């Protein structure tokens, strides 16, 4: 498992947390959102997912990965 922390803009509430963590779960990653820090800690299997796919999953929910 690889761990990465992404800076994500536009998160402000529990719905944001659920949207992002749910999207990551759907693609086979696990995520932990830190609203106050504006980050998402992601754990994923490098043989199954790319960082690009993870960023796209978050951006499809309406957030900006910076």
Short mmCIF file of N, CA and C in Angstrom, two decimals:
data_model
loop_
_atom_site.label_atom_id
_atom_site.label_comp_id
_atom_site.label_asym_id
_atom_site.label_seq_id
_atom_site.Cartn_x
_atom_site.Cartn_y
_atom_site.Cartn_z
N UNK A 1 0.84 -1.19 0.00
CA UNK A 1 0.00 0.00 0.00
C UNK A 1 0.88 1.25 0.00
N UNK A 2 0.48 2.20 -0.79
CA UNK A 2 1.17 3.47 -0.83
C UNK A 2 0.27 4.51 -0.17
N UNK A 3 0.89 5.44 0.53
CA UNK A 3 0.16 6.52 1.18
C UNK A 3 0.59 7.85 0.59
N UNK A 4 -0.39 8.71 0.33
CA UNK A 4 -0.11 10.04 -0.21
C UNK A 4 -1.11 11.01 0.42
N UNK A 5 -0.67 12.23 0.65
CA UNK A 5 -1.56 13.27 1.15
C UNK A 5 -1.71 14.33 0.07
N UNK A 6 -2.96 14.59 -0.30
CA UNK A 6 -3.26 15.55 -1.35
C UNK A 6 -3.89 16.81 -0.76
N UNK A 7 -3.52 17.95 -1.29
CA UNK A 7 -4.14 19.22 -0.93
C UNK A 7 -5.37 19.37 -1.81
N UNK A 8 -6.53 19.56 -1.16
CA UNK A 8 -7.79 19.65 -1.88
C UNK A 8 -8.52 20.93 -1.47
N UNK A 9 -8.95 21.70 -2.46
CA UNK A 9 -9.67 22.93 -2.19
C UNK A 9 -11.16 22.74 -2.42
N UNK A 10 -11.96 23.46 -1.63
CA UNK A 10 -13.41 23.44 -1.81
C UNK A 10 -14.15 22.60 -0.79
N UNK A 11 -13.44 21.96 0.14
CA UNK A 11 -14.09 21.13 1.15
C UNK A 11 -14.47 22.01 2.35
N UNK A 12 -15.71 21.83 2.85
CA UNK A 12 -16.11 22.66 3.98
C UNK A 12 -17.05 21.98 4.98
N UNK A 13 -17.55 20.77 4.67
CA UNK A 13 -18.56 20.20 5.55
C UNK A 13 -18.54 18.67 5.51
N UNK A 14 -19.44 18.09 6.28
CA UNK A 14 -19.55 16.63 6.32
C UNK A 14 -19.91 16.01 4.99
N UNK A 15 -20.71 16.72 4.20
CA UNK A 15 -21.05 16.21 2.86
C UNK A 15 -19.79 16.07 2.01
N UNK A 16 -18.90 17.04 2.13
CA UNK A 16 -17.63 17.00 1.39
C UNK A 16 -16.84 15.76 1.78
N UNK A 17 -16.77 15.52 3.07
CA UNK A 17 -16.05 14.34 3.58
C UNK A 17 -16.64 13.07 2.99
N UNK A 18 -17.96 12.94 3.07
CA UNK A 18 -18.62 11.73 2.57
C UNK A 18 -18.45 11.56 1.07
N UNK A 19 -18.53 12.66 0.33
CA UNK A 19 -18.38 12.59 -1.13
C UNK A 19 -17.00 12.09 -1.53
N UNK A 20 -15.97 12.67 -0.92
CA UNK A 20 -14.61 12.31 -1.28
C UNK A 20 -14.26 10.91 -0.80
N UNK A 21 -14.55 10.61 0.46
CA UNK A 21 -14.22 9.28 0.97
C UNK A 21 -14.99 8.19 0.22
N UNK A 22 -16.24 8.48 -0.15
CA UNK A 22 -17.04 7.52 -0.91
C UNK A 22 -16.49 7.30 -2.30
N UNK A 23 -16.09 8.38 -2.96
CA UNK A 23 -15.52 8.27 -4.30
C UNK A 23 -14.23 7.45 -4.29
N UNK A 24 -13.41 7.66 -3.28
CA UNK A 24 -12.16 6.91 -3.17
C UNK A 24 -12.44 5.43 -2.92
N UNK A 25 -13.41 5.16 -2.07
CA UNK A 25 -13.76 3.77 -1.77
C UNK A 25 -14.25 3.06 -3.04
N UNK A 26 -15.01 3.77 -3.86
CA UNK A 26 -15.55 3.21 -5.08
C UNK A 26 -14.45 2.74 -6.03
N UNK A 27 -13.33 3.47 -6.07
CA UNK A 27 -12.25 3.08 -6.98
C UNK A 27 -11.22 2.16 -6.33
N UNK A 28 -11.43 1.82 -5.06
CA UNK A 28 -10.55 0.86 -4.40
C UNK A 28 -9.46 1.47 -3.54
N UNK A 29 -9.61 2.74 -3.19
CA UNK A 29 -8.65 3.39 -2.29
C UNK A 29 -9.37 3.72 -0.99
N UNK A 30 -8.61 4.05 0.03
CA UNK A 30 -9.23 4.54 1.25
C UNK A 30 -8.70 5.94 1.51
N UNK A 31 -9.59 6.79 1.99
CA UNK A 31 -9.20 8.18 2.21
C UNK A 31 -9.69 8.69 3.55
N UNK A 32 -8.94 9.62 4.09
CA UNK A 32 -9.32 10.29 5.34
C UNK A 32 -9.20 11.78 5.10
N UNK A 33 -10.34 12.48 5.16
CA UNK A 33 -10.38 13.91 4.90
C UNK A 33 -10.09 14.69 6.18
N UNK A 34 -9.25 15.70 6.06
CA UNK A 34 -8.98 16.65 7.15
C UNK A 34 -9.48 18.01 6.68
N UNK A 35 -10.71 18.36 7.10
CA UNK A 35 -11.30 19.61 6.66
C UNK A 35 -10.48 20.82 7.08
N UNK A 36 -10.03 20.84 8.33
CA UNK A 36 -9.30 22.02 8.82
C UNK A 36 -7.97 22.20 8.10
N UNK A 37 -7.35 21.11 7.70
CA UNK A 37 -6.08 21.19 6.99
C UNK A 37 -6.22 21.27 5.49
N UNK A 38 -7.42 20.99 4.99
CA UNK A 38 -7.65 21.00 3.55
C UNK A 38 -6.90 19.90 2.81
N UNK A 39 -6.78 18.74 3.48
CA UNK A 39 -6.03 17.64 2.87
C UNK A 39 -6.85 16.35 2.90
N UNK A 40 -6.42 15.43 2.04
CA UNK A 40 -6.98 14.09 2.02
C UNK A 40 -5.81 13.12 2.04
N UNK A 41 -5.77 12.27 3.06
CA UNK A 41 -4.75 11.23 3.15
C UNK A 41 -5.32 10.00 2.46
N UNK A 42 -4.60 9.50 1.46
CA UNK A 42 -5.10 8.38 0.65
C UNK A 42 -4.14 7.21 0.75
N UNK A 43 -4.70 6.01 0.95
CA UNK A 43 -3.94 4.77 0.92
C UNK A 43 -4.46 3.96 -0.26
N UNK A 44 -3.55 3.48 -1.10
CA UNK A 44 -3.98 2.74 -2.29
C UNK A 44 -2.90 1.76 -2.72
N UNK A 45 -3.32 0.80 -3.54
CA UNK A 45 -2.43 -0.21 -4.09
C UNK A 45 -1.92 0.30 -5.44
N UNK A 46 -0.62 0.55 -5.51
CA UNK A 46 -0.02 1.10 -6.74
C UNK A 46 -0.20 0.19 -7.95
N UNK A 47 -0.38 -1.10 -7.73
CA UNK A 47 -0.56 -2.01 -8.86
C UNK A 47 -1.99 -1.94 -9.40
N UNK A 48 -2.90 -1.33 -8.66
CA UNK A 48 -4.30 -1.25 -9.07
C UNK A 48 -4.74 0.16 -9.47
N UNK A 49 -4.12 1.19 -8.90
CA UNK A 49 -4.54 2.58 -9.12
C UNK A 49 -3.34 3.48 -9.37
N UNK A 50 -3.61 4.57 -10.08
CA UNK A 50 -2.59 5.60 -10.27
C UNK A 50 -3.01 6.85 -9.50
N UNK A 51 -2.07 7.71 -9.23
CA UNK A 51 -2.38 8.96 -8.56
C UNK A 51 -3.30 9.81 -9.44
N UNK A 52 -3.16 9.69 -10.74
CA UNK A 52 -4.04 10.42 -11.66
C UNK A 52 -5.49 9.98 -11.50
N UNK A 53 -5.72 8.69 -11.37
CA UNK A 53 -7.09 8.17 -11.19
C UNK A 53 -7.67 8.66 -9.87
N UNK A 54 -6.85 8.74 -8.84
CA UNK A 54 -7.31 9.22 -7.54
C UNK A 54 -7.69 10.70 -7.63
N UNK A 55 -6.84 11.50 -8.26
CA UNK A 55 -7.15 12.93 -8.43
C UNK A 55 -8.43 13.11 -9.23
N UNK A 56 -8.60 12.34 -10.29
CA UNK A 56 -9.81 12.44 -11.11
C UNK A 56 -11.06 12.09 -10.32
N UNK A 57 -10.98 11.07 -9.47
CA UNK A 57 -12.13 10.67 -8.66
C UNK A 57 -12.54 11.80 -7.72
N UNK A 58 -11.57 12.50 -7.15
CA UNK A 58 -11.86 13.62 -6.26
C UNK A 58 -12.42 14.80 -7.06
N UNK A 59 -11.80 15.10 -8.18
CA UNK A 59 -12.24 16.23 -9.01
C UNK A 59 -13.63 16.01 -9.59
N UNK A 60 -13.99 14.76 -9.86
CA UNK A 60 -15.34 14.46 -10.37
C UNK A 60 -16.41 14.78 -9.33
N UNK A 61 -16.02 14.87 -8.07
CA UNK A 61 -16.96 15.23 -7.00
C UNK A 61 -17.10 16.74 -6.86
N UNK A 62 -16.32 17.49 -7.64
CA UNK A 62 -16.44 18.94 -7.63
C UNK A 62 -15.38 19.67 -6.82
N UNK A 63 -14.31 19.00 -6.47
CA UNK A 63 -13.24 19.61 -5.67
C UNK A 63 -11.98 19.74 -6.52
N UNK A 64 -11.10 20.64 -6.11
CA UNK A 64 -9.87 20.88 -6.86
C UNK A 64 -8.68 20.29 -6.10
N UNK A 65 -7.96 19.40 -6.75
CA UNK A 65 -6.72 18.87 -6.19
C UNK A 65 -5.61 19.80 -6.66
N UNK A 66 -4.88 20.37 -5.72
CA UNK A 66 -3.82 21.35 -6.07
C UNK A 66 -2.44 20.83 -5.74
#
